[in-house]
PDB file of C-alpha atoms in Angstrom:
ATOM      1  CA  MET A   1      13.648 -27.177  -8.473  1.00 46.00           C
ATOM      2  CA  PRO A   2      10.598 -28.323  -6.472  1.00 46.00           C
ATOM      3  CA  PRO A   3       7.118 -27.881  -7.948  1.00 50.00           C
ATOM      4  CA  ARG A   4       5.748 -24.373  -7.425  1.00 49.00           C
ATOM      5  CA  SER A   5       2.950 -25.559  -5.153  1.00 50.00           C
ATOM      6  CA  THR A   6       5.469 -26.804  -2.573  1.00 47.00           C
ATOM      7  CA  ARG A   7       7.772 -23.767  -2.652  1.00 53.00           C
ATOM      8  CA  PRO A   8       7.470 -21.247   0.165  1.00 58.00           C
ATOM      9  CA  VAL A   9       5.666 -18.046  -0.713  1.00 58.00           C
ATOM     10  CA  ASP A  10       8.005 -15.771  -2.643  1.00 70.00           C
ATOM     11  CA  LYS A  11       8.175 -12.829  -0.256  1.00 72.00           C
ATOM     12  CA  PHE A  12      10.240 -10.756  -2.694  1.00 71.00           C
ATOM     13  CA  ASP A  13       7.157 -10.238  -4.859  1.00 78.00           C
ATOM     14  CA  ASP A  14       4.662  -9.817  -2.011  1.00 80.00           C
ATOM     15  CA  ASP A  15       3.669  -6.139  -1.664  1.00 84.00           C
ATOM     16  CA  ASP A  16       2.066  -6.893   1.694  1.00 85.00           C
ATOM     17  CA  TYR A  17       5.024  -8.665   3.306  1.00 90.00           C
ATOM     18  CA  PRO A  18       6.302  -6.539   6.230  1.00 86.00           C
ATOM     19  CA  ALA A  19       9.940  -6.525   5.161  1.00 87.00           C
ATOM     20  CA  TYR A  20      11.092  -3.087   6.336  1.00 93.00           C
ATOM     21  CA  THR A  21      11.975  -1.926   9.810  1.00 94.00           C
ATOM     22  CA  MET A  22      10.884   1.520  10.904  1.00 95.00           C
ATOM     23  CA  GLY A  23      14.420   2.889  10.517  1.00 96.00           C
ATOM     24  CA  ARG A  24      14.823   1.473   7.022  1.00 96.00           C
ATOM     25  CA  ALA A  25      11.344   2.625   5.991  1.00 96.00           C
ATOM     26  CA  ALA A  26      12.042   6.162   7.236  1.00 97.00           C
ATOM     27  CA  GLU A  27      15.375   6.169   5.400  1.00 97.00           C
ATOM     28  CA  MET A  28      13.762   5.005   2.154  1.00 95.00           C
ATOM     29  CA  LEU A  29      11.096   7.718   2.417  1.00 96.00           C
ATOM     30  CA  GLY A  30      13.557  10.408   3.453  1.00 96.00           C
ATOM     31  CA  THR A  31      11.601  11.111   6.608  1.00 96.00           C
ATOM     32  CA  THR A  32      11.749  10.345  10.326  1.00 96.00           C
ATOM     33  CA  PRO A  33      10.377   7.480  12.403  1.00 96.00           C
ATOM     34  CA  ALA A  34       8.155  10.090  14.102  1.00 97.00           C
ATOM     35  CA  PHE A  35       6.466  10.756  10.748  1.00 97.00           C
ATOM     36  CA  LEU A  36       5.710   7.052  10.335  1.00 97.00           C
ATOM     37  CA  ARG A  37       4.360   6.905  13.888  1.00 96.00           C
ATOM     38  CA  ALA A  38       2.114   9.895  13.097  1.00 97.00           C
ATOM     39  CA  LEU A  39       0.718   8.074  10.053  1.00 97.00           C
ATOM     40  CA  GLY A  40      -0.066   5.151  12.339  1.00 95.00           C
ATOM     41  CA  GLU A  41      -1.728   7.415  14.907  1.00 96.00           C
ATOM     42  CA  HIS A  42      -3.965   8.787  12.146  1.00 96.00           C
ATOM     43  CA  ARG A  43      -4.673   5.203  11.021  1.00 94.00           C
ATOM     44  CA  LEU A  44      -3.324   5.656   7.511  1.00 96.00           C
ATOM     45  CA  ILE A  45      -1.014   2.669   7.863  1.00 95.00           C
ATOM     46  CA  THR A  46      -0.881   0.031  10.562  1.00 93.00           C
ATOM     47  CA  PRO A  47       2.492  -1.684  10.625  1.00 92.00           C
ATOM     48  CA  LEU A  48       2.757  -5.278  11.672  1.00 92.00           C
ATOM     49  CA  ARG A  49       4.878  -6.048  14.702  1.00 92.00           C
ATOM     50  CA  SER A  50       7.864  -8.364  14.869  1.00 88.00           C
ATOM     51  CA  GLU A  51       8.071 -10.927  17.653  1.00 89.00           C
ATOM     52  CA  GLY A  52      10.110  -8.342  19.567  1.00 91.00           C
ATOM     53  CA  GLY A  53       7.383  -5.723  19.118  1.00 91.00           C
ATOM     54  CA  HIS A  54       9.164  -3.634  16.466  1.00 92.00           C
ATOM     55  CA  ARG A  55       7.162  -2.021  13.682  1.00 94.00           C
ATOM     56  CA  ARG A  56       7.532  -3.617  10.246  1.00 95.00           C
ATOM     57  CA  TYR A  57       6.279  -2.064   7.004  1.00 96.00           C
ATOM     58  CA  SER A  58       5.364  -3.513   3.613  1.00 95.00           C
ATOM     59  CA  ARG A  59       6.078  -2.024   0.195  1.00 94.00           C
ATOM     60  CA  TYR A  60       2.394  -1.194  -0.159  1.00 93.00           C
ATOM     61  CA  GLN A  61       2.466   0.730   3.131  1.00 95.00           C
ATOM     62  CA  LEU A  62       5.600   2.581   2.037  1.00 96.00           C
ATOM     63  CA  ARG A  63       3.876   3.694  -1.176  1.00 95.00           C
ATOM     64  CA  ILE A  64       0.955   5.019   0.893  1.00 96.00           C
ATOM     65  CA  ALA A  65       3.357   6.767   3.277  1.00 97.00           C
ATOM     66  CA  ALA A  66       5.272   8.280   0.343  1.00 97.00           C
ATOM     67  CA  ARG A  67       2.042   9.803  -1.022  1.00 97.00           C
ATOM     68  CA  ALA A  68       1.236  11.260   2.408  1.00 98.00           C
ATOM     69  CA  ARG A  69       4.746  12.680   2.616  1.00 97.00           C
ATOM     70  CA  GLU A  70       4.297  14.397  -0.781  1.00 97.00           C
ATOM     71  CA  LEU A  71       1.194  16.124   0.540  1.00 98.00           C
ATOM     72  CA  VAL A  72       2.857  17.117   3.812  1.00 98.00           C
ATOM     73  CA  ASP A  73       5.851  18.474   1.899  1.00 97.00           C
ATOM     74  CA  GLN A  74       3.385  20.662  -0.038  1.00 98.00           C
ATOM     75  CA  GLY A  75       2.108  22.128   3.230  1.00 98.00           C
ATOM     76  CA  THR A  76      -0.847  19.855   3.993  1.00 98.00           C
ATOM     77  CA  PRO A  77      -1.235  18.985   7.702  1.00 97.00           C
ATOM     78  CA  VAL A  78      -0.548  15.309   8.468  1.00 97.00           C
ATOM     79  CA  GLU A  79      -4.122  14.568   9.513  1.00 97.00           C
ATOM     80  CA  ALA A  80      -5.518  16.087   6.306  1.00 98.00           C
ATOM     81  CA  ALA A  81      -2.882  14.313   4.181  1.00 98.00           C
ATOM     82  CA  CYS A  82      -3.924  10.980   5.686  1.00 97.00           C
ATOM     83  CA  ARG A  83      -7.581  11.662   4.914  1.00 97.00           C
ATOM     84  CA  ILE A  84      -6.754  12.692   1.336  1.00 98.00           C
ATOM     85  CA  VAL A  85      -4.750   9.508   0.744  1.00 97.00           C
ATOM     86  CA  VAL A  86      -7.608   7.366   2.106  1.00 96.00           C
ATOM     87  CA  LEU A  87     -10.099   9.137  -0.156  1.00 97.00           C
ATOM     88  CA  GLU A  88      -7.809   8.785  -3.184  1.00 96.00           C
ATOM     89  CA  ASP A  89      -7.504   5.063  -2.483  1.00 93.00           C
ATOM     90  CA  GLN A  90     -11.288   4.689  -2.130  1.00 95.00           C
ATOM     91  CA  LEU A  91     -11.855   6.575  -5.379  1.00 97.00           C
ATOM     92  CA  GLU A  92      -9.362   4.378  -7.227  1.00 94.00           C
ATOM     93  CA  GLU A  93     -11.071   1.233  -5.931  1.00 95.00           C
ATOM     94  CA  ALA A  94     -14.524   2.562  -6.905  1.00 97.00           C
ATOM     95  CA  GLN A  95     -13.270   3.336 -10.414  1.00 97.00           C
ATOM     96  CA  ARG A  96     -11.844  -0.189 -10.739  1.00 95.00           C
ATOM     97  CA  LEU A  97     -15.185  -1.676  -9.678  1.00 96.00           C
ATOM     98  CA  ASN A  98     -17.104   0.582 -12.078  1.00 96.00           C
ATOM     99  CA  ASP A  99     -14.860  -0.492 -14.953  1.00 95.00           C
ATOM    100  CA  ARG A 100     -15.387  -4.155 -14.067  1.00 94.00           C
ATOM    101  CA  TYR A 101     -19.184  -3.708 -13.883  1.00 94.00           C
ATOM    102  CA  ARG A 102     -19.248  -1.837 -17.193  1.00 94.00           C
ATOM    103  CA  ARG A 103     -17.289  -4.595 -18.904  1.00 92.00           C
ATOM    104  CA  ALA A 104     -19.559  -7.253 -17.412  1.00 92.00           C
ATOM    105  CA  ALA A 105     -22.702  -5.357 -18.463  1.00 92.00           C
ATOM    106  CA  ALA A 106     -21.409  -4.843 -21.999  1.00 89.00           C
ATOM    107  CA  GLY A 107     -20.972  -8.576 -22.449  1.00 80.00           C
ATOM    108  CA  PRO A 108     -18.207 -10.234 -24.436  1.00 76.00           C
ATOM    109  CA  HIS A 109     -16.436  -8.132 -27.008  1.00 61.00           C
ATOM    110  CA  PRO A 110     -17.085  -9.371 -30.601  1.00 61.00           C
ATOM    111  CA  SER A 111     -13.391 -10.025 -31.198  1.00 60.00           C
ATOM    112  CA  THR A 112     -13.225 -12.314 -28.137  1.00 53.00           C
ATOM    113  CA  THR A 113     -16.017 -14.616 -29.341  1.00 52.00           C
ATOM    114  CA  GLU A 114     -14.237 -15.793 -32.487  1.00 51.00           C
TER     115      GLU A 114
END
C-alpha cells in the first residue's frame, strides 16, 4: 500500500464530495427533483455541476435537504423551511465557537497539565 500522502483523497469519507445525482438524491430523500431544485432556488443548497451540466449533491447537502424536507412535511412553506435551516446552522456554529472560546479562556484543565 502506498504511503497515505500519495494516495488519492478518499472520497468515500468526504462529506462534501458531490457523489449523488439529482435522481439518486431525490430517491434517498423520498422527494422529487423539483423539491431539490426549489431548495437551490432558495439558496439553501447549491449543487455542483458535472461536466455535462447535471446537478451533483454531497452527503452534507443531503442532510441539509433532509432537514428542510422534515419542516416542509410538517407544513412549513419551502422558503421558510430554508430560512429556518440556515438559522439553525448558524446557531450551531455560534455555539461551537462559544464553546471553543470558553475553553480557551478557562485555560488548561488541571488534569491535562500533569
